[in-house]
C-alpha positions as MATLAB code, in Angstrom:
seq = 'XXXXXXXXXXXXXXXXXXXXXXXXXXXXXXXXXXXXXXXXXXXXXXXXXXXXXXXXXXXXXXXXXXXXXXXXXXXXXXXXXXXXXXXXXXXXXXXXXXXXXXXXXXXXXXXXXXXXXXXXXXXXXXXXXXXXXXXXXXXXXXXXXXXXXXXXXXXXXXXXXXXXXXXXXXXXXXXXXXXXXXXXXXXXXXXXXXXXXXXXXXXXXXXXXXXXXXXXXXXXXXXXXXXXXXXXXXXXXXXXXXXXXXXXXXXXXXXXXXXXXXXXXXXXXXXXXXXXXXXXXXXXXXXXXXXXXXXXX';
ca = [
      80.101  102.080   75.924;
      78.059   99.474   73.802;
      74.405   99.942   73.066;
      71.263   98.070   71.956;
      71.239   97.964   68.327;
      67.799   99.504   67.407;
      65.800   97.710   65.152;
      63.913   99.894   61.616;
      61.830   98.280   58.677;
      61.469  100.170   55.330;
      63.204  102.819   53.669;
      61.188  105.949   55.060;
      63.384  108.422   57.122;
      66.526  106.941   55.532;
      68.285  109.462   56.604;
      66.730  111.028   59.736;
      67.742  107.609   61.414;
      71.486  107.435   59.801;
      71.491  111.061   61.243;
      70.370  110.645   65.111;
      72.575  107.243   64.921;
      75.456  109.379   64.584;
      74.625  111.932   67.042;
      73.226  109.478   69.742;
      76.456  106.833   68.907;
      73.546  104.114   68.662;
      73.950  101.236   65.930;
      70.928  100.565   63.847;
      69.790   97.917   61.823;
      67.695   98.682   58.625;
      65.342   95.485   56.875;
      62.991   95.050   54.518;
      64.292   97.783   52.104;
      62.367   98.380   49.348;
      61.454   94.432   49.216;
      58.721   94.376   47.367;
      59.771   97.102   45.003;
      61.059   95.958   41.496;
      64.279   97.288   41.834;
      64.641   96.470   45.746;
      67.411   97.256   48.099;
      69.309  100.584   48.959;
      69.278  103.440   45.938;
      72.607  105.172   44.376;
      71.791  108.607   46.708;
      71.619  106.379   49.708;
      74.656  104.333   49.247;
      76.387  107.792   48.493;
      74.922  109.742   51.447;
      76.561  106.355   53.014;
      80.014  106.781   51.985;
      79.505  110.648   53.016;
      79.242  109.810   56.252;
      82.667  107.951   56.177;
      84.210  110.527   55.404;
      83.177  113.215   58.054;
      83.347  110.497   60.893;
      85.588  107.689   62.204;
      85.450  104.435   63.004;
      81.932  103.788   61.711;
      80.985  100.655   60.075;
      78.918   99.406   57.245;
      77.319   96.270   56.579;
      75.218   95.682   53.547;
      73.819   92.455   52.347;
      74.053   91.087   48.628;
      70.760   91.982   48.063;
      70.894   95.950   49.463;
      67.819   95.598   51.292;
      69.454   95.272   55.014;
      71.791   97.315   56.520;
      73.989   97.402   59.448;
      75.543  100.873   60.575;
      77.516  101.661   63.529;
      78.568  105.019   63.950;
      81.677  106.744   64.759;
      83.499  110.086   65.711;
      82.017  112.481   64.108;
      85.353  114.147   63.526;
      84.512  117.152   60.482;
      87.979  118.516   59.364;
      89.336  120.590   56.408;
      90.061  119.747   52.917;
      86.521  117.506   52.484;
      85.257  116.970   49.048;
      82.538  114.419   48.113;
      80.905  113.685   44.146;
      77.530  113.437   45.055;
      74.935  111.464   43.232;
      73.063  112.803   40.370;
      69.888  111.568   40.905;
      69.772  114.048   43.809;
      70.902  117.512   44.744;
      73.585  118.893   46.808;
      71.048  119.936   48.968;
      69.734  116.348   50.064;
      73.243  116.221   51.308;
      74.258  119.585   52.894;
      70.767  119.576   55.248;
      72.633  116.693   57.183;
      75.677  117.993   56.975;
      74.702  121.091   59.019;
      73.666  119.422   61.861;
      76.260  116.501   62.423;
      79.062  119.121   61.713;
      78.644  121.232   64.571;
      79.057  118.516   66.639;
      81.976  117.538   65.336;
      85.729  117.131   66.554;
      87.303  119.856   64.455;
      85.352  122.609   62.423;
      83.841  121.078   58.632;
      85.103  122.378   55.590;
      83.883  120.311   52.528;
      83.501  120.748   48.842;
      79.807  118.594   47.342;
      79.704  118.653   43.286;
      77.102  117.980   41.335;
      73.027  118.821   41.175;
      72.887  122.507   42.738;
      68.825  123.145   41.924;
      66.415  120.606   40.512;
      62.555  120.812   41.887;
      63.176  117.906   44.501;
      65.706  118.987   47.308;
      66.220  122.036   48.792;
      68.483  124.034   46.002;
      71.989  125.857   46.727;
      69.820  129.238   46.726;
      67.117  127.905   49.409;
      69.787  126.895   51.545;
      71.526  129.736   51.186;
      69.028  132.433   51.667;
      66.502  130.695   53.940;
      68.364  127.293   55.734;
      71.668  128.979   56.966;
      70.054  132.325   58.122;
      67.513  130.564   60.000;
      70.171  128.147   61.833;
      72.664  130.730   62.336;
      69.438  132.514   64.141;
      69.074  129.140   66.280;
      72.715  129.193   67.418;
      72.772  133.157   67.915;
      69.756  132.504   70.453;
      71.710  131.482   72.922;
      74.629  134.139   72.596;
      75.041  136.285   75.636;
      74.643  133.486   78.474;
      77.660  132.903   79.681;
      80.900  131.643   77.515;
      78.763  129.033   75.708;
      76.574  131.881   74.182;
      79.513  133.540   73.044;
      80.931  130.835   71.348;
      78.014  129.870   69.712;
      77.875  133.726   68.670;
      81.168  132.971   66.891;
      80.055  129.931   65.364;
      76.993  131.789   63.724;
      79.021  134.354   62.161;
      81.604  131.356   60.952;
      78.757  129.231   59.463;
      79.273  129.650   55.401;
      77.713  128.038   52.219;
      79.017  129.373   48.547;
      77.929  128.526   45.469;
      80.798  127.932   43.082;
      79.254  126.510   40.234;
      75.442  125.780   38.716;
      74.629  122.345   38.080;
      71.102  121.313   36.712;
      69.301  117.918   36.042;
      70.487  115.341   33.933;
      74.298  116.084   33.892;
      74.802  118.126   37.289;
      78.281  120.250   36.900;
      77.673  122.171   39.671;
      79.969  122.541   43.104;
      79.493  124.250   46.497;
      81.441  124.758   49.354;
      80.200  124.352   52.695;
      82.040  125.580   56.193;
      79.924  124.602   59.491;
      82.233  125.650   62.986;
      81.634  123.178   65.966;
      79.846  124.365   69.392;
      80.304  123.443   73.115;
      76.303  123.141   73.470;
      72.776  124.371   72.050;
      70.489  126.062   73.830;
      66.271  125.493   73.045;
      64.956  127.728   71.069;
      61.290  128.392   69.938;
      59.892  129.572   66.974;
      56.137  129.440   67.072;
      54.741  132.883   65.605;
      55.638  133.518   62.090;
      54.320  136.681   62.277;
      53.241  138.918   59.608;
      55.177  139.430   56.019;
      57.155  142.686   55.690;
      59.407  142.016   53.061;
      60.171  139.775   50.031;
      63.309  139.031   48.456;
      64.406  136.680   45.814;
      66.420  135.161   42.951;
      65.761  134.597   39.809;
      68.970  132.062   38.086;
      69.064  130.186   34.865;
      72.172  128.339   33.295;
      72.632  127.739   29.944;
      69.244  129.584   28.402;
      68.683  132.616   27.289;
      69.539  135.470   30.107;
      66.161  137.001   29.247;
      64.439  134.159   30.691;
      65.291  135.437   34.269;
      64.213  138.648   33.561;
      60.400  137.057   32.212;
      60.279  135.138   35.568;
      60.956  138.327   37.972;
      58.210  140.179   35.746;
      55.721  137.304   36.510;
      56.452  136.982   40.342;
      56.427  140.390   40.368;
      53.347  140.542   38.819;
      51.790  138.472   41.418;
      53.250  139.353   44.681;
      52.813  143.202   44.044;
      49.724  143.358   44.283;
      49.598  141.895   48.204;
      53.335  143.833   48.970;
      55.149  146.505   47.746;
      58.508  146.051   49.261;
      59.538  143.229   46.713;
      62.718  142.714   44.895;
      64.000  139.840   43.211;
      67.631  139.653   41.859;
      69.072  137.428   38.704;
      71.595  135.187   37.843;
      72.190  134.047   34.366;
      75.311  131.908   34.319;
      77.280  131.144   31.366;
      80.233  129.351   30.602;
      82.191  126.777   32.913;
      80.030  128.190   35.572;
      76.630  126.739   34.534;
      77.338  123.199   34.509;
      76.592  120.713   32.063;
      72.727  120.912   31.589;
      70.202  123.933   30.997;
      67.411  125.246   33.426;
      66.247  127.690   35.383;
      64.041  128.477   38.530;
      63.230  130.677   40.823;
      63.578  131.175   44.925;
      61.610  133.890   47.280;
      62.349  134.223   50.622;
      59.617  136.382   52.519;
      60.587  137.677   56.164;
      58.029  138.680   58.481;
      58.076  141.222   60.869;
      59.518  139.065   63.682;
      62.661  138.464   61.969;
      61.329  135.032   60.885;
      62.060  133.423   57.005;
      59.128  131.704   55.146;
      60.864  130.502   51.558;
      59.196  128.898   48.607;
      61.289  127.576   45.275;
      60.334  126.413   41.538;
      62.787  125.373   39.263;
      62.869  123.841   36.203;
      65.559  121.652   34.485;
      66.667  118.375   32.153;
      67.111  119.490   29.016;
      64.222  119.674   26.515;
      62.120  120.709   29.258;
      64.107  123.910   30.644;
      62.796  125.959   27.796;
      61.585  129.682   27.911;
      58.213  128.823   26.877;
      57.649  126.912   30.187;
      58.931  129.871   32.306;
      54.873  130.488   33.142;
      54.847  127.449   35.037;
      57.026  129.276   37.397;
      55.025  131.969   38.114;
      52.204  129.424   40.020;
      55.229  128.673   42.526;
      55.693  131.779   43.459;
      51.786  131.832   43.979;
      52.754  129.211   46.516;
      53.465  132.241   49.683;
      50.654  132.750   52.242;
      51.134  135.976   52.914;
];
Protein backbone atom coordinates (compact mmCIF):
# COMPACT_ATOMS: atom_id res chain seq x y z
CA UNK A 1 0.00 0.00 0.00
CA UNK A 2 1.70 3.38 -1.06
CA UNK A 3 1.24 6.54 0.92
CA UNK A 4 1.56 10.34 0.70
CA UNK A 5 5.00 11.23 1.46
CA UNK A 6 4.65 13.78 4.36
CA UNK A 7 6.40 16.80 4.04
CA UNK A 8 8.91 18.31 7.54
CA UNK A 9 11.26 21.49 7.57
CA UNK A 10 14.09 21.74 10.18
CA UNK A 11 15.87 19.46 12.28
CA UNK A 12 13.58 19.56 15.52
CA UNK A 13 12.00 16.11 16.42
CA UNK A 14 14.62 14.36 14.27
CA UNK A 15 13.84 11.50 15.60
CA UNK A 16 10.23 11.48 16.87
CA UNK A 17 9.35 11.69 13.03
CA UNK A 18 12.02 8.85 11.83
CA UNK A 19 10.23 6.96 14.73
CA UNK A 20 6.28 7.25 13.89
CA UNK A 21 7.53 6.83 10.05
CA UNK A 22 8.47 3.47 10.94
CA UNK A 23 5.59 2.55 12.97
CA UNK A 24 2.90 4.22 10.68
CA UNK A 25 4.98 2.72 7.28
CA UNK A 26 4.65 6.49 6.01
CA UNK A 27 7.70 7.99 3.91
CA UNK A 28 8.84 11.39 4.95
CA UNK A 29 10.72 13.98 3.48
CA UNK A 30 13.03 16.20 5.71
CA UNK A 31 14.35 20.02 4.15
CA UNK A 32 15.92 22.80 5.21
CA UNK A 33 18.28 21.03 7.72
CA UNK A 34 20.23 23.07 9.63
CA UNK A 35 20.55 25.60 6.47
CA UNK A 36 21.48 28.43 7.89
CA UNK A 37 23.71 26.87 10.49
CA UNK A 38 27.55 27.02 9.79
CA UNK A 39 28.05 23.56 9.68
CA UNK A 40 24.55 22.72 7.89
CA UNK A 41 23.07 19.43 7.00
CA UNK A 42 22.43 16.14 9.05
CA UNK A 43 24.94 15.62 12.32
CA UNK A 44 27.22 12.32 12.97
CA UNK A 45 24.36 11.03 15.81
CA UNK A 46 21.74 11.46 13.18
CA UNK A 47 23.33 9.79 10.31
CA UNK A 48 24.16 6.96 12.92
CA UNK A 49 20.69 6.74 14.53
CA UNK A 50 20.10 6.41 10.51
CA UNK A 51 22.07 3.44 9.82
CA UNK A 52 20.48 1.99 13.23
CA UNK A 53 17.44 1.85 11.83
CA UNK A 54 18.76 -0.33 8.88
CA UNK A 55 19.65 -2.61 10.78
CA UNK A 56 16.52 -3.46 12.96
CA UNK A 57 14.20 -3.08 9.80
CA UNK A 58 13.97 -4.12 6.13
CA UNK A 59 13.56 -2.78 3.08
CA UNK A 60 13.80 0.86 4.14
CA UNK A 61 15.43 3.40 2.08
CA UNK A 62 17.63 6.39 2.41
CA UNK A 63 18.15 9.28 0.37
CA UNK A 64 20.45 12.05 1.35
CA UNK A 65 21.55 14.94 -0.73
CA UNK A 66 25.30 16.16 -1.18
CA UNK A 67 24.74 18.78 1.01
CA UNK A 68 22.98 16.64 4.18
CA UNK A 69 20.37 19.07 4.61
CA UNK A 70 17.38 16.94 2.83
CA UNK A 71 16.41 13.68 3.42
CA UNK A 72 14.30 11.06 1.98
CA UNK A 73 13.29 7.96 4.23
CA UNK A 74 11.00 5.23 3.50
CA UNK A 75 10.52 2.77 6.00
CA UNK A 76 10.49 -0.87 6.18
CA UNK A 77 9.74 -4.12 8.25
CA UNK A 78 10.53 -3.49 11.33
CA UNK A 79 11.89 -7.00 11.69
CA UNK A 80 14.16 -6.87 15.41
CA UNK A 81 16.10 -10.23 15.57
CA UNK A 82 19.06 -11.65 17.60
CA UNK A 83 22.68 -11.13 17.38
CA UNK A 84 22.29 -6.98 16.83
CA UNK A 85 25.22 -4.87 17.63
CA UNK A 86 25.59 -1.18 16.60
CA UNK A 87 28.94 1.45 17.49
CA UNK A 88 27.09 4.30 18.34
CA UNK A 89 28.26 7.83 17.98
CA UNK A 90 30.25 9.54 20.56
CA UNK A 91 28.93 12.72 20.54
CA UNK A 92 25.85 11.10 22.13
CA UNK A 93 24.90 8.41 24.58
CA UNK A 94 23.59 5.01 24.31
CA UNK A 95 20.66 6.29 25.71
CA UNK A 96 19.65 8.74 22.74
CA UNK A 97 19.55 5.45 21.00
CA UNK A 98 17.96 2.76 23.26
CA UNK A 99 14.68 5.28 24.03
CA UNK A 100 13.75 4.46 20.29
CA UNK A 101 14.71 1.28 20.34
CA UNK A 102 12.12 0.34 23.01
CA UNK A 103 9.31 1.33 21.25
CA UNK A 104 9.91 0.19 17.51
CA UNK A 105 11.12 -3.23 18.96
CA UNK A 106 8.04 -4.41 20.34
CA UNK A 107 6.53 -4.07 17.27
CA UNK A 108 8.76 -5.91 15.59
CA UNK A 109 8.78 -9.29 13.51
CA UNK A 110 10.92 -11.37 15.84
CA UNK A 111 11.93 -10.39 19.52
CA UNK A 112 15.24 -7.55 19.61
CA UNK A 113 18.35 -8.53 21.00
CA UNK A 114 21.12 -5.89 20.33
CA UNK A 115 24.44 -4.91 21.73
CA UNK A 116 25.00 -0.42 21.55
CA UNK A 117 28.80 0.56 22.59
CA UNK A 118 29.94 3.56 23.43
CA UNK A 119 28.76 6.80 25.77
CA UNK A 120 26.81 4.98 28.76
CA UNK A 121 26.28 8.44 31.07
CA UNK A 122 27.19 11.96 30.04
CA UNK A 123 24.70 14.94 31.37
CA UNK A 124 22.75 15.05 27.93
CA UNK A 125 20.73 11.75 27.28
CA UNK A 126 19.12 9.65 29.46
CA UNK A 127 22.21 7.44 31.04
CA UNK A 128 22.37 3.43 31.17
CA UNK A 129 21.31 3.87 35.02
CA UNK A 130 18.12 6.20 34.23
CA UNK A 131 17.02 3.82 31.81
CA UNK A 132 17.55 1.16 33.78
CA UNK A 133 16.02 2.08 37.03
CA UNK A 134 13.32 4.52 35.91
CA UNK A 135 12.58 3.95 31.74
CA UNK A 136 12.21 0.06 31.70
CA UNK A 137 10.24 -0.23 35.04
CA UNK A 138 7.90 2.33 33.99
CA UNK A 139 7.26 0.63 30.39
CA UNK A 140 7.23 -2.77 31.64
CA UNK A 141 4.33 -1.12 34.04
CA UNK A 142 2.60 0.17 30.66
CA UNK A 143 2.62 -3.30 29.06
CA UNK A 144 1.69 -5.16 32.47
CA UNK A 145 -1.54 -2.82 32.44
CA UNK A 146 -3.17 -4.64 30.21
CA UNK A 147 -2.29 -8.26 31.55
CA UNK A 148 -5.30 -10.23 32.60
CA UNK A 149 -7.77 -9.31 29.59
CA UNK A 150 -7.93 -11.97 27.64
CA UNK A 151 -4.76 -13.78 25.78
CA UNK A 152 -3.39 -10.38 24.68
CA UNK A 153 -2.94 -9.35 28.42
CA UNK A 154 -1.17 -12.37 29.05
CA UNK A 155 1.18 -12.07 26.48
CA UNK A 156 1.96 -8.74 27.11
CA UNK A 157 2.45 -10.04 30.86
CA UNK A 158 5.22 -12.19 29.34
CA UNK A 159 6.69 -9.57 27.40
CA UNK A 160 7.09 -7.32 30.61
CA UNK A 161 8.88 -9.85 32.50
CA UNK A 162 11.16 -10.54 29.12
CA UNK A 163 11.96 -6.80 28.65
CA UNK A 164 15.91 -6.52 29.77
CA UNK A 165 18.64 -3.75 29.66
CA UNK A 166 22.35 -4.64 31.22
CA UNK A 167 25.03 -2.63 31.59
CA UNK A 168 28.23 -4.35 30.53
CA UNK A 169 30.62 -1.74 30.50
CA UNK A 170 31.00 2.24 31.65
CA UNK A 171 31.76 4.58 29.04
CA UNK A 172 32.11 8.41 29.77
CA UNK A 173 32.60 11.60 27.58
CA UNK A 174 35.26 12.14 25.31
CA UNK A 175 36.36 8.50 24.54
CA UNK A 176 33.06 6.42 25.38
CA UNK A 177 34.22 2.55 26.05
CA UNK A 178 31.19 1.63 27.35
CA UNK A 179 28.59 -1.31 26.01
CA UNK A 180 25.04 -2.39 26.93
CA UNK A 181 22.86 -4.95 25.98
CA UNK A 182 19.37 -4.44 25.31
CA UNK A 183 16.47 -7.37 24.89
CA UNK A 184 12.83 -5.84 24.05
CA UNK A 185 10.10 -9.10 23.30
CA UNK A 186 7.39 -8.18 20.62
CA UNK A 187 3.47 -7.90 21.56
CA UNK A 188 0.19 -8.74 19.70
CA UNK A 189 -1.31 -5.19 20.86
CA UNK A 190 -1.18 -2.32 23.64
CA UNK A 191 -3.75 -1.44 25.61
CA UNK A 192 -4.21 2.66 26.89
CA UNK A 193 -3.01 3.30 29.85
CA UNK A 194 -3.12 6.47 32.10
CA UNK A 195 -0.88 7.85 34.38
CA UNK A 196 -2.09 11.17 35.67
CA UNK A 197 -1.53 11.24 39.62
CA UNK A 198 2.00 10.97 40.67
CA UNK A 199 1.05 10.72 43.96
CA UNK A 200 2.98 11.30 46.99
CA UNK A 201 6.90 10.20 47.55
CA UNK A 202 7.42 7.14 49.79
CA UNK A 203 10.67 6.05 48.94
CA UNK A 204 14.03 7.03 47.35
CA UNK A 205 16.56 4.96 45.86
CA UNK A 206 19.66 5.61 43.95
CA UNK A 207 23.16 5.14 42.50
CA UNK A 208 26.00 6.67 42.97
CA UNK A 209 28.90 5.34 39.89
CA UNK A 210 32.19 6.79 38.92
CA UNK A 211 34.84 5.22 36.45
CA UNK A 212 38.22 5.83 36.52
CA UNK A 213 38.43 8.35 39.82
CA UNK A 214 38.96 7.78 43.01
CA UNK A 215 36.22 5.17 44.58
CA UNK A 216 35.83 7.66 47.43
CA UNK A 217 34.28 10.06 45.21
CA UNK A 218 31.00 7.96 45.20
CA UNK A 219 30.97 7.68 48.64
CA UNK A 220 31.28 12.01 48.99
CA UNK A 221 28.30 12.18 46.53
CA UNK A 222 25.85 9.68 48.57
CA UNK A 223 26.91 11.78 51.79
CA UNK A 224 25.77 15.02 49.99
CA UNK A 225 22.41 13.66 48.53
CA UNK A 226 21.97 12.21 51.58
CA UNK A 227 22.49 15.19 53.25
CA UNK A 228 19.81 16.85 51.38
CA UNK A 229 17.06 14.46 50.86
CA UNK A 230 17.07 13.33 54.61
CA UNK A 231 15.90 15.91 55.87
CA UNK A 232 12.32 15.77 53.70
CA UNK A 233 12.49 11.50 53.83
CA UNK A 234 13.88 9.04 55.82
CA UNK A 235 13.52 5.96 53.78
CA UNK A 236 16.57 6.84 51.46
CA UNK A 237 19.31 4.69 50.21
CA UNK A 238 21.63 5.19 47.54
CA UNK A 239 24.03 2.40 46.31
CA UNK A 240 27.71 2.80 44.51
CA UNK A 241 29.55 1.76 41.74
CA UNK A 242 33.15 2.51 41.30
CA UNK A 243 34.39 0.71 38.21
CA UNK A 244 37.87 -0.02 37.47
CA UNK A 245 39.70 -1.66 34.92
CA UNK A 246 38.40 -2.78 31.33
CA UNK A 247 35.07 -2.10 32.80
CA UNK A 248 35.20 1.73 33.04
CA UNK A 249 35.85 2.64 29.60
CA UNK A 250 38.24 4.92 28.23
CA UNK A 251 37.50 8.32 29.99
CA UNK A 252 36.94 9.36 33.79
CA UNK A 253 33.64 10.68 35.47
CA UNK A 254 31.15 10.21 37.64
CA UNK A 255 27.42 11.09 38.45
CA UNK A 256 24.74 10.34 40.19
CA UNK A 257 20.91 8.90 39.55
CA UNK A 258 17.76 8.92 42.18
CA UNK A 259 14.79 7.38 41.42
CA UNK A 260 11.91 8.41 43.95
CA UNK A 261 8.60 6.19 43.89
CA UNK A 262 5.52 7.47 45.22
CA UNK A 263 2.97 5.80 46.92
CA UNK A 264 1.00 4.84 43.78
CA UNK A 265 3.64 2.73 42.45
CA UNK A 266 4.67 5.62 40.14
CA UNK A 267 8.75 6.54 39.32
CA UNK A 268 9.83 10.26 39.33
CA UNK A 269 13.89 10.07 38.43
CA UNK A 270 16.37 12.88 38.32
CA UNK A 271 20.31 12.37 37.12
CA UNK A 272 23.70 14.55 37.31
CA UNK A 273 26.71 13.36 35.98
CA UNK A 274 29.81 14.64 35.29
CA UNK A 275 32.51 13.61 32.71
CA UNK A 276 35.43 14.58 29.90
CA UNK A 277 38.40 14.42 31.46
CA UNK A 278 39.88 17.42 33.30
CA UNK A 279 36.53 18.20 34.39
CA UNK A 280 35.44 14.77 36.18
CA UNK A 281 37.49 15.68 39.17
CA UNK A 282 36.58 15.11 42.94
CA UNK A 283 36.64 18.66 43.69
CA UNK A 284 33.57 19.23 41.42
CA UNK A 285 31.60 16.36 43.09
CA UNK A 286 29.51 19.46 44.99
CA UNK A 287 28.07 20.36 41.84
CA UNK A 288 26.28 17.14 42.10
CA UNK A 289 24.68 17.57 45.10
CA UNK A 290 22.32 20.70 43.45
CA UNK A 291 20.95 17.81 41.05
CA UNK A 292 19.84 15.86 43.43
CA UNK A 293 18.17 19.14 44.84
CA UNK A 294 16.37 18.85 41.54
CA UNK A 295 13.23 16.21 43.24
CA UNK A 296 9.90 17.87 44.17
CA UNK A 297 9.03 15.92 46.72
Amino acid sequence: KSFIMLKFKGSQNFRQRLLCSTLSGRPIRIDDIRVTSINPGLRDFEASFLRLLEKITNGCVVEINETGTSLRYRPGVITGGSGLSHDCCLSRAVGYYVEPLLILGLFGKKPLSITLRGVTNDSIDPTADFLRTATLPVLRKVLQSGAGTGSNGDANSSAADALEFKVVNRGMRPLGGGEVQLRVPIIKSLESFNFTDEGMVKRIRGIAFSSRVPPQVTNRLVEGARGILNKMLADVYIFTDAVAGANAGKSPGYGLTLVAETNNGNLLASEWCASGGAGASSEGVGGGMNGSGEFKL
